[in-house]
Short mmCIF file of C-alpha atoms in Angstrom, two decimals:
data_model
loop_
_atom_site.label_atom_id
_atom_site.label_comp_id
_atom_site.label_asym_id
_atom_site.label_seq_id
_atom_site.Cartn_x
_atom_site.Cartn_y
_atom_site.Cartn_z
CA UNK A 1 0.00 0.00 0.00
CA UNK A 2 2.83 2.38 0.88
CA UNK A 3 4.57 1.63 -2.42
CA UNK A 4 1.36 2.19 -4.36
CA UNK A 5 0.75 5.52 -2.63
CA UNK A 6 4.34 6.60 -3.34
CA UNK A 7 3.96 5.62 -7.00
CA UNK A 8 0.66 7.52 -7.19
CA UNK A 9 2.23 10.63 -5.65
CA UNK A 10 5.16 10.52 -8.06
CA UNK A 11 2.78 10.10 -10.97
CA UNK A 12 0.88 13.19 -9.80
CA UNK A 13 4.12 15.16 -9.66
CA UNK A 14 4.98 14.08 -13.20
CA UNK A 15 1.61 15.23 -14.49
CA UNK A 16 1.91 18.55 -12.65
CA UNK A 17 5.44 19.11 -13.87
CA UNK A 18 4.44 18.41 -17.47
CA UNK A 19 1.93 21.25 -17.52
CA UNK A 20 2.88 24.28 -19.59
CA UNK A 21 1.97 27.47 -17.81
CA UNK A 22 -0.17 29.45 -20.26
CA UNK A 23 0.57 32.84 -18.66
CA UNK A 24 4.32 32.43 -18.98
CA UNK A 25 4.07 31.15 -22.55
CA UNK A 26 1.61 33.86 -23.61
CA UNK A 27 3.70 36.66 -22.08
CA UNK A 28 6.87 35.31 -23.67
CA UNK A 29 5.31 35.06 -27.13
CA UNK A 30 3.75 38.51 -26.67
CA UNK A 31 7.21 39.92 -25.90
CA UNK A 32 8.61 38.25 -29.01
CA UNK A 33 5.88 39.78 -31.19
CA UNK A 34 6.47 43.22 -29.63
CA UNK A 35 10.23 43.04 -30.24
CA UNK A 36 9.68 41.89 -33.82
CA UNK A 37 7.31 44.79 -34.48
CA UNK A 38 9.95 47.15 -33.11
CA UNK A 39 12.62 45.53 -35.29
CA UNK A 40 14.55 44.24 -32.29
CA UNK A 41 15.54 41.12 -34.21
CA UNK A 42 18.48 40.32 -31.94
CA UNK A 43 16.10 40.23 -28.98
CA UNK A 44 13.71 37.99 -30.93
CA UNK A 45 16.52 35.54 -31.70
CA UNK A 46 17.61 35.47 -28.06
CA UNK A 47 14.08 34.89 -26.76
CA UNK A 48 13.20 32.18 -29.31
CA UNK A 49 16.50 30.38 -28.68
CA UNK A 50 15.98 30.50 -24.90
CA UNK A 51 12.39 29.27 -25.24
CA UNK A 52 13.52 26.36 -27.43
CA UNK A 53 16.17 25.35 -24.87
CA UNK A 54 13.60 25.64 -22.09
CA UNK A 55 11.26 23.17 -23.76
CA UNK A 56 14.07 20.84 -24.82
CA UNK A 57 15.05 20.29 -21.19
CA UNK A 58 11.42 20.20 -20.05
CA UNK A 59 10.73 17.32 -22.43
CA UNK A 60 14.02 15.44 -21.84
CA UNK A 61 12.66 12.43 -23.75
CA UNK A 62 10.31 11.73 -20.85
CA UNK A 63 13.11 11.22 -18.34
CA UNK A 64 12.76 12.65 -14.83
CA UNK A 65 16.51 12.45 -14.22
CA UNK A 66 18.85 14.65 -16.26
CA UNK A 67 22.41 15.96 -16.15
CA UNK A 68 23.09 18.89 -13.84
CA UNK A 69 24.36 20.76 -16.92
CA UNK A 70 20.89 20.47 -18.51
CA UNK A 71 19.21 21.70 -15.33
CA UNK A 72 21.55 24.70 -15.32
CA UNK A 73 20.80 25.35 -19.01
CA UNK A 74 17.08 25.28 -18.25
CA UNK A 75 17.51 27.78 -15.42
CA UNK A 76 19.67 30.05 -17.60
CA UNK A 77 17.07 29.97 -20.40
CA UNK A 78 14.28 30.86 -18.00
CA UNK A 79 16.32 33.71 -16.52
CA UNK A 80 17.21 35.02 -19.99
CA UNK A 81 13.54 35.18 -20.96
CA UNK A 82 12.48 36.85 -17.72
CA UNK A 83 15.36 39.33 -17.79
CA UNK A 84 14.20 40.56 -21.20
CA UNK A 85 10.54 40.57 -20.22
CA UNK A 86 11.30 42.57 -17.06
CA UNK A 87 13.42 45.03 -19.04
CA UNK A 88 16.66 44.31 -17.19
CA UNK A 89 15.13 44.75 -13.75
CA UNK A 90 17.63 42.18 -12.48
CA UNK A 91 20.97 40.60 -13.33
CA UNK A 92 21.86 36.97 -12.79
CA UNK A 93 25.07 35.03 -12.23
CA UNK A 94 25.53 31.27 -12.50
CA UNK A 95 28.56 29.59 -10.93
CA UNK A 96 28.80 25.85 -11.63
CA UNK A 97 31.60 23.61 -10.45
CA UNK A 98 32.79 21.71 -13.57
CA UNK A 99 32.87 18.39 -11.70
CA UNK A 100 29.18 18.77 -10.83
CA UNK A 101 27.91 19.31 -14.37
CA UNK A 102 28.00 15.64 -15.42
CA UNK A 103 26.22 14.47 -12.30
CA UNK A 104 22.53 13.51 -12.28
CA UNK A 105 19.64 15.46 -10.80
CA UNK A 106 15.87 15.40 -10.66
CA UNK A 107 14.83 17.83 -13.38
CA UNK A 108 13.09 21.21 -13.09
CA UNK A 109 13.92 21.87 -9.46
CA UNK A 110 15.56 25.28 -9.99
CA UNK A 111 12.98 27.12 -12.10
CA UNK A 112 10.18 27.31 -9.49
CA UNK A 113 12.67 28.67 -6.94
CA UNK A 114 13.92 31.28 -9.42
CA UNK A 115 10.31 32.16 -10.20
CA UNK A 116 9.67 32.81 -6.50
CA UNK A 117 12.80 34.96 -6.28
CA UNK A 118 11.57 37.11 -9.17
CA UNK A 119 7.90 37.46 -8.33
CA UNK A 120 8.08 37.65 -4.54
CA UNK A 121 11.51 39.19 -4.02
CA UNK A 122 13.04 41.08 -6.94
CA UNK A 123 9.75 42.40 -8.31
CA UNK A 124 9.18 44.45 -5.15
CA UNK A 125 12.55 46.21 -5.30
CA UNK A 126 13.03 49.80 -6.38
CA UNK A 127 16.68 49.19 -7.23
CA UNK A 128 18.08 46.54 -9.57
CA UNK A 129 17.84 42.97 -8.36
CA UNK A 130 20.38 40.19 -8.48
CA UNK A 131 19.90 36.42 -8.59
CA UNK A 132 22.83 34.09 -8.02
CA UNK A 133 22.82 30.35 -8.72
CA UNK A 134 25.60 27.97 -7.77
CA UNK A 135 26.06 24.21 -7.87
CA UNK A 136 28.90 22.23 -6.35
CA UNK A 137 29.79 18.83 -4.98
CA UNK A 138 30.05 18.99 -1.19
CA UNK A 139 31.09 15.75 0.48
CA UNK A 140 28.65 13.13 -0.89
CA UNK A 141 26.04 15.64 -1.98
CA UNK A 142 25.24 17.90 -4.89
CA UNK A 143 24.27 21.29 -3.51
CA UNK A 144 22.41 23.97 -5.46
CA UNK A 145 22.04 27.46 -4.03
CA UNK A 146 19.66 30.12 -5.34
CA UNK A 147 20.03 33.51 -3.65
CA UNK A 148 18.58 36.93 -4.30
CA UNK A 149 18.78 40.44 -2.85
CA UNK A 150 15.01 40.81 -2.83
CA UNK A 151 12.46 41.81 -0.24
CA UNK A 152 12.95 38.71 1.89
CA UNK A 153 10.48 36.49 3.73
CA UNK A 154 8.94 37.18 7.13
CA UNK A 155 10.04 34.66 9.75
CA UNK A 156 6.50 33.53 10.56
CA UNK A 157 5.97 32.77 6.86
CA UNK A 158 9.39 31.15 6.51
CA UNK A 159 8.64 28.64 9.27
CA UNK A 160 5.71 27.16 7.36
CA UNK A 161 6.59 27.85 3.74
CA UNK A 162 7.51 24.24 2.90
CA UNK A 163 4.18 23.05 4.29
CA UNK A 164 2.03 25.34 2.18
CA UNK A 165 0.28 24.48 -1.05
CA UNK A 166 1.44 26.68 -3.95
CA UNK A 167 -0.79 29.66 -4.66
CA UNK A 168 1.22 31.46 -7.34
CA UNK A 169 -0.77 32.37 -10.43
CA UNK A 170 2.39 33.18 -12.35
CA UNK A 171 4.38 29.98 -12.38
CA UNK A 172 3.91 26.35 -13.18
CA UNK A 173 2.08 25.66 -9.95
CA UNK A 174 4.70 23.34 -8.54
CA UNK A 175 5.83 25.62 -5.70
CA UNK A 176 8.53 25.18 -3.08
CA UNK A 177 6.53 22.58 -1.15
CA UNK A 178 6.19 20.30 -4.15
CA UNK A 179 9.85 20.66 -5.10
CA UNK A 180 10.79 19.64 -1.56
CA UNK A 181 8.41 16.65 -1.65
CA UNK A 182 9.63 15.50 -5.08
CA UNK A 183 13.23 15.49 -3.86
CA UNK A 184 12.34 13.56 -0.70
CA UNK A 185 10.34 11.00 -2.67
CA UNK A 186 13.21 10.50 -5.07
CA UNK A 187 16.19 10.50 -2.71
CA UNK A 188 14.92 10.18 0.88
CA UNK A 189 13.82 12.42 3.74
CA UNK A 190 17.35 13.57 4.55
CA UNK A 191 17.42 15.58 1.30
CA UNK A 192 15.42 18.55 0.08
CA UNK A 193 15.23 22.31 0.55
CA UNK A 194 16.55 24.63 3.24
CA UNK A 195 15.48 28.28 3.19
CA UNK A 196 17.04 31.23 4.98
CA UNK A 197 15.85 34.80 4.59
CA UNK A 198 16.11 38.26 6.08
CA UNK A 199 13.78 41.15 5.32
CA UNK A 200 15.34 43.85 3.12
CA UNK A 201 18.43 41.66 2.66
CA UNK A 202 17.32 38.69 0.59
CA UNK A 203 16.63 34.98 0.50
CA UNK A 204 18.76 31.89 -0.06
CA UNK A 205 17.32 28.50 -0.99
CA UNK A 206 19.64 25.49 -0.69
CA UNK A 207 18.83 22.24 -2.50
CA UNK A 208 20.63 19.13 -1.36
CA UNK A 209 20.56 15.84 -3.28
CA UNK A 210 22.91 12.85 -3.04
CA UNK A 211 25.88 12.32 -5.30
CA UNK A 212 24.88 9.34 -7.43
CA UNK A 213 27.78 7.46 -9.00
CA UNK A 214 25.51 4.66 -10.21
CA UNK A 215 23.90 6.93 -12.78
CA UNK A 216 20.34 5.77 -12.06
CA UNK A 217 19.33 9.03 -10.41
CA UNK A 218 17.62 7.64 -7.33
CA UNK A 219 14.26 5.94 -6.86
CA UNK A 220 12.26 8.21 -9.14
CA UNK A 221 13.32 6.51 -12.37
CA UNK A 222 11.98 3.17 -11.15
CA UNK A 223 8.43 4.49 -10.93
CA UNK A 224 6.58 4.36 -14.24
#
């Protein structure tokens, strides 16, 4: 019964993850049309290329486990699109340890966190925002960090944020809670998200997954 419930939950996550958010897609295509009408052909090329890369990783031939390099590419494509759409309201920096890039990870775990950083942190700033992403091998783990200099999260909200159902109307609906649960279902309860934040300073989300030398990516791949 426990195995069946776990398989059912993972199947639900797959279905949720596969959904294409219509707001994001519509706004991106609308930006492309606007740039084309204003003869910003370089911007059109950049946006279309980033959108193509975004969907390439999202599809991933149906696999839930991908290379860390592909996950980073997906995050970079999403950030490129949003940076143009938000008219350079923020900058981003990605720092990836070369040894980590060929490791395996559960896919699409960075984008919802970046989305939260933009909509709930950076978007409220008067000055220019900054989002930093890093990935490195630390002991027997792969550790992703997503930090921003945004508004921050109140402590009473922070204490329960991983227990809340997602309510964002902007993103794919997966939310921080579901990312945390997906990681735990795939790798075990000792892995997942850690969030630290300070008002008017920013937020840092740490993702910890195990280093997997076997190449099978954890338990998630065994659930069909």
